[in-house]
GROMACS .gro file of C-alpha atoms in nm:
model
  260
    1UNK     CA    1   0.092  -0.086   1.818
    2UNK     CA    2   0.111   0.280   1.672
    3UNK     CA    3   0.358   0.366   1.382
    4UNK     CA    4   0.701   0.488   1.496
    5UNK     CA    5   0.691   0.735   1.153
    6UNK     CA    6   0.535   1.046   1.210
    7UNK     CA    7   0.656   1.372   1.397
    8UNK     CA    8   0.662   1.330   1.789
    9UNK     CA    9   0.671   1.575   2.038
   10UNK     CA   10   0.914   1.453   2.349
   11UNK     CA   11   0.795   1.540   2.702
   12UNK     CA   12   1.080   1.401   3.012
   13UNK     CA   13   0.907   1.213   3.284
   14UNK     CA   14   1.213   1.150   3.455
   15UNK     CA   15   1.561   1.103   3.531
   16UNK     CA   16   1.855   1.288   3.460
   17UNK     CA   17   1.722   1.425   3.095
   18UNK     CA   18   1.707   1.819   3.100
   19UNK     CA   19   1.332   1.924   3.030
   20UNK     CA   20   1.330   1.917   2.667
   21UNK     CA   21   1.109   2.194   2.636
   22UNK     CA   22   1.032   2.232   2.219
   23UNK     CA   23   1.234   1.898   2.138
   24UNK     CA   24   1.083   1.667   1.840
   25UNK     CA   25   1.154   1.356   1.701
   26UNK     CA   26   1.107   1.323   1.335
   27UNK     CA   27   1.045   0.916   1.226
   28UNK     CA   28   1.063   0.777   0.818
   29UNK     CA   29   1.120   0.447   0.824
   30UNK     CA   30   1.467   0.343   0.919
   31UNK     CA   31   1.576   0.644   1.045
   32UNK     CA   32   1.483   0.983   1.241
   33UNK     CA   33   1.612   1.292   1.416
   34UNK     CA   34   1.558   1.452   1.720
   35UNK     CA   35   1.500   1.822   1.643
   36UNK     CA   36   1.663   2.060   1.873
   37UNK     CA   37   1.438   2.415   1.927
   38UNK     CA   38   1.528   2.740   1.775
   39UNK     CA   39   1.641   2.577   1.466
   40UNK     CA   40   1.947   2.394   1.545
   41UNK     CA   41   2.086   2.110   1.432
   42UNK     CA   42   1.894   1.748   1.432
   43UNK     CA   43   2.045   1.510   1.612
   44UNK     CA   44   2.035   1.152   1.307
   45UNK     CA   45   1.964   0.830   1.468
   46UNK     CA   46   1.904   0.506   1.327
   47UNK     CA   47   1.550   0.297   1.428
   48UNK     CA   48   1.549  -0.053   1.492
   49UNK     CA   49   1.277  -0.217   1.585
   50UNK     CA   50   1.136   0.010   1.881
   51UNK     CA   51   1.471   0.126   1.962
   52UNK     CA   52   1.686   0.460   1.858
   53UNK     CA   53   2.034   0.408   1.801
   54UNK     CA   54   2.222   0.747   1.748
   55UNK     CA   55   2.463   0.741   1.510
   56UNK     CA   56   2.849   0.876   1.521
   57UNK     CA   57   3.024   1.016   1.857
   58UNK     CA   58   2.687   0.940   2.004
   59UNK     CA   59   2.657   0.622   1.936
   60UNK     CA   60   2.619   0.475   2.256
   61UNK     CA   61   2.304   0.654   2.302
   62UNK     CA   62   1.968   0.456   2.261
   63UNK     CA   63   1.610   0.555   2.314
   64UNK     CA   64   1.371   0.236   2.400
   65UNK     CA   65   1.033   0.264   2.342
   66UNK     CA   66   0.701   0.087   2.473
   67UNK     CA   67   0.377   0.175   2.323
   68UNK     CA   68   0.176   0.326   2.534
   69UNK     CA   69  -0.247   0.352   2.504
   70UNK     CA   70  -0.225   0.274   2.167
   71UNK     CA   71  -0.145   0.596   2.042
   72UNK     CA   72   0.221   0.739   2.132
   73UNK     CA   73   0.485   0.564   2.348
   74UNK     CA   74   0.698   0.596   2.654
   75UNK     CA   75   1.093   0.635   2.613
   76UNK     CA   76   1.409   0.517   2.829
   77UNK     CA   77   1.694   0.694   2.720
   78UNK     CA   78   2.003   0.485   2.731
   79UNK     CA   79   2.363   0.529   2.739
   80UNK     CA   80   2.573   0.160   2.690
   81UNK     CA   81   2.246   0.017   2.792
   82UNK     CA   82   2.208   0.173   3.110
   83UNK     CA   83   1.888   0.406   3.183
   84UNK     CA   84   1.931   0.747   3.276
   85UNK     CA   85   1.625   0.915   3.194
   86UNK     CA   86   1.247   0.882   3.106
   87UNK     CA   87   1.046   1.018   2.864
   88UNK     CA   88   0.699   1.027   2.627
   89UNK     CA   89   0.628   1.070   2.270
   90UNK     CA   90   0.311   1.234   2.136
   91UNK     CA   91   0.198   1.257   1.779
   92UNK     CA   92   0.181   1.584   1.652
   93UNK     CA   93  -0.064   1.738   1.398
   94UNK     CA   94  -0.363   1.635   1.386
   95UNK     CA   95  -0.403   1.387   1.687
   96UNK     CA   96  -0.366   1.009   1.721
   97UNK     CA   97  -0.128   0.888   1.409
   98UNK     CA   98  -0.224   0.650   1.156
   99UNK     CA   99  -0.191   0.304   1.263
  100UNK     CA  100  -0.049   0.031   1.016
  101UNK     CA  101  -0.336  -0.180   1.040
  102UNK     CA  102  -0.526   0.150   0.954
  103UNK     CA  103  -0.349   0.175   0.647
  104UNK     CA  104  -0.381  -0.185   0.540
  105UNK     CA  105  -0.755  -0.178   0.608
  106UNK     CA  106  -0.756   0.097   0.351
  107UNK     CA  107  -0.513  -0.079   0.118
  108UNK     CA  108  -0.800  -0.359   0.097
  109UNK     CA  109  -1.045  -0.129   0.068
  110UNK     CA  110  -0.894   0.029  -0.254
  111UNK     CA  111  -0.841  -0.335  -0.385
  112UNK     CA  112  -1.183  -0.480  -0.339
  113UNK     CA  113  -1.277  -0.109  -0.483
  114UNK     CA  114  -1.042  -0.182  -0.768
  115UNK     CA  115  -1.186  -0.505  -0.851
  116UNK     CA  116  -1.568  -0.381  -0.881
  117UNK     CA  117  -1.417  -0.155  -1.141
  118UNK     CA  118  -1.205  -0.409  -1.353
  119UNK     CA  119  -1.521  -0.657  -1.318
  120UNK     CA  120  -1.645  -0.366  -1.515
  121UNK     CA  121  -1.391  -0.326  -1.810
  122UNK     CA  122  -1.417  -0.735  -1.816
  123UNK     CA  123  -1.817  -0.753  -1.891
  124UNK     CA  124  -1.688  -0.458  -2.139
  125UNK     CA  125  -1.497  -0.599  -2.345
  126UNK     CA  126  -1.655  -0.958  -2.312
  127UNK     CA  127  -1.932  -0.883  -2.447
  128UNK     CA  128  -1.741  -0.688  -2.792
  129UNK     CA  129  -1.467  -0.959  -2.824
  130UNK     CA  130  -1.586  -1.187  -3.120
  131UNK     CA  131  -1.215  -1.401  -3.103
  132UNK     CA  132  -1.302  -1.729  -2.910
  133UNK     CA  133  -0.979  -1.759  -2.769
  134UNK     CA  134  -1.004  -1.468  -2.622
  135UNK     CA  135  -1.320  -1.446  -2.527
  136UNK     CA  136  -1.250  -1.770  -2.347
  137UNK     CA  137  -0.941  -1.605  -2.184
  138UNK     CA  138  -1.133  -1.285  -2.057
  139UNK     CA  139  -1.425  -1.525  -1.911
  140UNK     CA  140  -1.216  -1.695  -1.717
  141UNK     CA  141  -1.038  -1.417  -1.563
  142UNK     CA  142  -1.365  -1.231  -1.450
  143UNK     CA  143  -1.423  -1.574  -1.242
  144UNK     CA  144  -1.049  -1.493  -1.136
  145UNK     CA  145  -1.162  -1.106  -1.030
  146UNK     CA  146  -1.479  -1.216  -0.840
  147UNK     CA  147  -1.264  -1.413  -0.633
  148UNK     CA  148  -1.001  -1.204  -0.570
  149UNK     CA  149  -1.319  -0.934  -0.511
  150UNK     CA  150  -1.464  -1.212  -0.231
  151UNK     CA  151  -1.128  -1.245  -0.120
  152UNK     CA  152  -1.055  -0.900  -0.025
  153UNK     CA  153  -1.432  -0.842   0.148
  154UNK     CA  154  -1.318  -1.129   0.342
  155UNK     CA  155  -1.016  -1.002   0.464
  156UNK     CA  156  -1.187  -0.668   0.509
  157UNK     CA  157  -1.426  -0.883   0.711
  158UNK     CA  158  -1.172  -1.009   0.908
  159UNK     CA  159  -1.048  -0.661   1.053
  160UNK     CA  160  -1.400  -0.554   1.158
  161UNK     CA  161  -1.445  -0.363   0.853
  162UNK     CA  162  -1.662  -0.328   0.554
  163UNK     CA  163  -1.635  -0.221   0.175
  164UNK     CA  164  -1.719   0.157   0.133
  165UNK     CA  165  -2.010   0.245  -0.027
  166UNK     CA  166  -1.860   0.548  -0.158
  167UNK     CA  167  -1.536   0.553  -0.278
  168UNK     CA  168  -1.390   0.909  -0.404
  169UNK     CA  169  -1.124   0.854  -0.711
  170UNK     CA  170  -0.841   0.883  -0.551
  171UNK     CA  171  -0.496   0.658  -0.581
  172UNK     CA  172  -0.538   0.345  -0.795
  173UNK     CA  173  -0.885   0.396  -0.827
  174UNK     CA  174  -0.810   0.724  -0.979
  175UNK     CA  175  -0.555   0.598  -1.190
  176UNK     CA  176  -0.788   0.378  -1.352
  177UNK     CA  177  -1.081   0.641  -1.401
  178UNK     CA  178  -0.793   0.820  -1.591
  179UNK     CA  179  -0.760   0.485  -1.865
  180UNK     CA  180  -0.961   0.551  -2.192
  181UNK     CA  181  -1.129   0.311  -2.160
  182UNK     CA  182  -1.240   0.272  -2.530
  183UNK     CA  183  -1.491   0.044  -2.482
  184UNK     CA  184  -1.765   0.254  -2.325
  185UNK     CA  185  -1.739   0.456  -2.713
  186UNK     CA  186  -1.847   0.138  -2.833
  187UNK     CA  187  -1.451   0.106  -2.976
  188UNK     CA  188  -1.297  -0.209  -2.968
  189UNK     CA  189  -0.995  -0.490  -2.979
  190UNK     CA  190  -0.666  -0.301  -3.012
  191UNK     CA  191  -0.776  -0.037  -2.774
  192UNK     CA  192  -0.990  -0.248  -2.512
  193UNK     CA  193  -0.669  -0.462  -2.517
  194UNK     CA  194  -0.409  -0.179  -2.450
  195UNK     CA  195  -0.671  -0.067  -2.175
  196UNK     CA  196  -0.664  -0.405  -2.021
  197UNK     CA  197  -0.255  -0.463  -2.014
  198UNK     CA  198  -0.261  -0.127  -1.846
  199UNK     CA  199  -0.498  -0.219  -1.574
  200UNK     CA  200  -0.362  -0.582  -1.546
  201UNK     CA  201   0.014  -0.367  -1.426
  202UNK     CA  202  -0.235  -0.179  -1.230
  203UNK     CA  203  -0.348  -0.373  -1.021
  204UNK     CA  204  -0.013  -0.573  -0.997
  205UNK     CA  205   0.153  -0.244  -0.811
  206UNK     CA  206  -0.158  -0.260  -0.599
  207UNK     CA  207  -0.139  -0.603  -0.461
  208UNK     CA  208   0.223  -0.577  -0.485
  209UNK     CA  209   0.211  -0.220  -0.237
  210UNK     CA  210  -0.102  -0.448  -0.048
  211UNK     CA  211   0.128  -0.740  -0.002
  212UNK     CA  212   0.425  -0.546   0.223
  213UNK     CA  213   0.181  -0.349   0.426
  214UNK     CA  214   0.000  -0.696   0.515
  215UNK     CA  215   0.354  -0.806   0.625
  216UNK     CA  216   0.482  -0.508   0.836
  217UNK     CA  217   0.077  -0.541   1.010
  218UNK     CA  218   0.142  -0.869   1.073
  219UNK     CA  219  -0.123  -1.040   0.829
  220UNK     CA  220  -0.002  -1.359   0.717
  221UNK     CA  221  -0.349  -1.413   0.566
  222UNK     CA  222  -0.389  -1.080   0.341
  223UNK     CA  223  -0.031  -1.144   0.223
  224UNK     CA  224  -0.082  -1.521   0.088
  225UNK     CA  225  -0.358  -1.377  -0.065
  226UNK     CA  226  -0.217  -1.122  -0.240
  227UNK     CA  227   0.062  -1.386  -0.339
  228UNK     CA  228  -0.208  -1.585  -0.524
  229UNK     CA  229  -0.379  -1.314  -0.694
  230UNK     CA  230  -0.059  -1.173  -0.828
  231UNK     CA  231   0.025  -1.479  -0.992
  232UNK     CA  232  -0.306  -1.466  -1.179
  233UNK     CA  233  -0.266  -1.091  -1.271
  234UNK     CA  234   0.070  -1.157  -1.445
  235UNK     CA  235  -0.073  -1.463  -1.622
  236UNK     CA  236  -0.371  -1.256  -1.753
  237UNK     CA  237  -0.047  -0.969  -1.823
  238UNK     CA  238   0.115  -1.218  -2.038
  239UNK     CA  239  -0.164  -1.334  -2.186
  240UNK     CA  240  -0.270  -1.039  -2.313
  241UNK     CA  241   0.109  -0.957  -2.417
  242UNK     CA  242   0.132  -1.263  -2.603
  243UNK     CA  243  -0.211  -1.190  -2.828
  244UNK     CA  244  -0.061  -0.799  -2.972
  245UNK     CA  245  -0.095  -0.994  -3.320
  246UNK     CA  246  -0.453  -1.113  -3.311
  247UNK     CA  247  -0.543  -0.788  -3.139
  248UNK     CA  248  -0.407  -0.552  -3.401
  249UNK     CA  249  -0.566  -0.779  -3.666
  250UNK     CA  250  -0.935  -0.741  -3.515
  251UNK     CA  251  -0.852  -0.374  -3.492
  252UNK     CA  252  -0.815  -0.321  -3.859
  253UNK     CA  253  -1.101  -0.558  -3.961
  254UNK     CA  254  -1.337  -0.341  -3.724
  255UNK     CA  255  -1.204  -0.020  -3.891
  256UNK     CA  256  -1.248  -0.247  -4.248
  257UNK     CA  257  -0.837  -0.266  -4.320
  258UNK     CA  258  -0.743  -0.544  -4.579
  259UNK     CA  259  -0.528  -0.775  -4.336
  260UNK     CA  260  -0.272  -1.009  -4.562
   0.00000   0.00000   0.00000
């Protein structure tokens, strides 16, 4: 079914509606307009579910939509629930609108994308951690991120899609690019772990922005997933969190600082 949010161009098919020649219908959300031509006033309405409640002295207005060939929708304009006209909406700009499950296809995308990059930073700073608890701690959580890596191909999988080849930095994968990301300089400890808490809350906004487009799509699947996978993230957060001590202790040792 196509997103309501968007700007739609309103054609009348029938009925006692005038011809609505220039009229719009602007969509966020939980609420919209219909834009009257030559400027004048919008007309607010309130959207719920696939039906258009005007608000105020109009209030017993209501536009009821039904998707229609996947791409815009047809309209019966109401008045205390009784039809007296017919109409069509037609995305403007561009052509057909994004779809949800267009958008959470991407969403996955970015977080498989996301994970190939932290796998990364993990083999990083595994291999220049010389703490065994730690060590311990970050080898266990790269067997966390290849799983939550498998996870998302799967669900990628599952939508007919596949992980891009190519993936421009852009979003959350540009975010990260912009992370120091001391350890490539051969740097170490302090820094690596400041890095790491940083991409930990990183990727905790992703699954958390993942996990509410899965529900509004309908995926049941992608959202448990993300569930479990945030749970880990805010472990390995806390974790991290809970080791500022020992971290700022190998810091000065690399950088040969007397520690008491």
């Amino acid at each position: 079914m196509p997103e309501l949010d968007g700007l739609w161009n309103v054609r009348r098919t029938g009925g006692l509606l005038p011809p609505l020649y220039g009229v719009r219908k602007r969509i966020h959300g939980t609420r919209g307009e219909t834009l009257l031509p030559r400027g004048m006033v919008g007309v607010p309405f309130d959207v719920v579910g696939l039906e258009l409640r005007y608000r105020g002295p109009l209030s017993g207005f209501v536009d009821i939509l039904t998707p229609y060939e996947g791409r815009g929708f047809t309209g019966r304009a109401t008045f205390m629930r009784r039809a007296y006209g017919r109409f069509e909406l037609t995305p403007i700009a561009g052509g057909v609108m994004s779809t949800v499950n267009e958008q959470l296809i991407k969403h996955i995308d970015e977080a498989h994308s996301m994970e190939q990059n932290v796998l990364r930073m993990l083999d990083g700073m595994i291999s220049s951690t010389d703490d065994p608890g730690i060590l311990q701690e970050l080898e266990h959580h790269k067997i966390e991120t290849e799983g939550h890596a498998q996870r998302m191909r799967e669900r990628l999988e599952a939508h007919g899609a596949s992980p891009s080849t190519v993936k421009q930095a852009a979003g959350i994968l540009g975010a990260l690019a912009k992370l120091p990301l001391d350890i490539v300089r051969g740097e170490r400890a302090g820094r690596n772990a400041r890095d790491a808490y940083a991409t930990e809350h990183m990727e905790i906004a992703s699954y958390e922005l993942l996990r509410r487009v899965a529900q509004r799509a309908g995926d049941t699947e992608t959202a448990a997933a993300c569930d479990e996978i945030l749970a880990q993230e805010r472990v390995m957060a806390e974790t991290i969190a809970a080791n500022w001590d020992t971290f700022v202790e190998l810091s000065l040792r690399e950088n040969g600082v007397p520690v008491p």
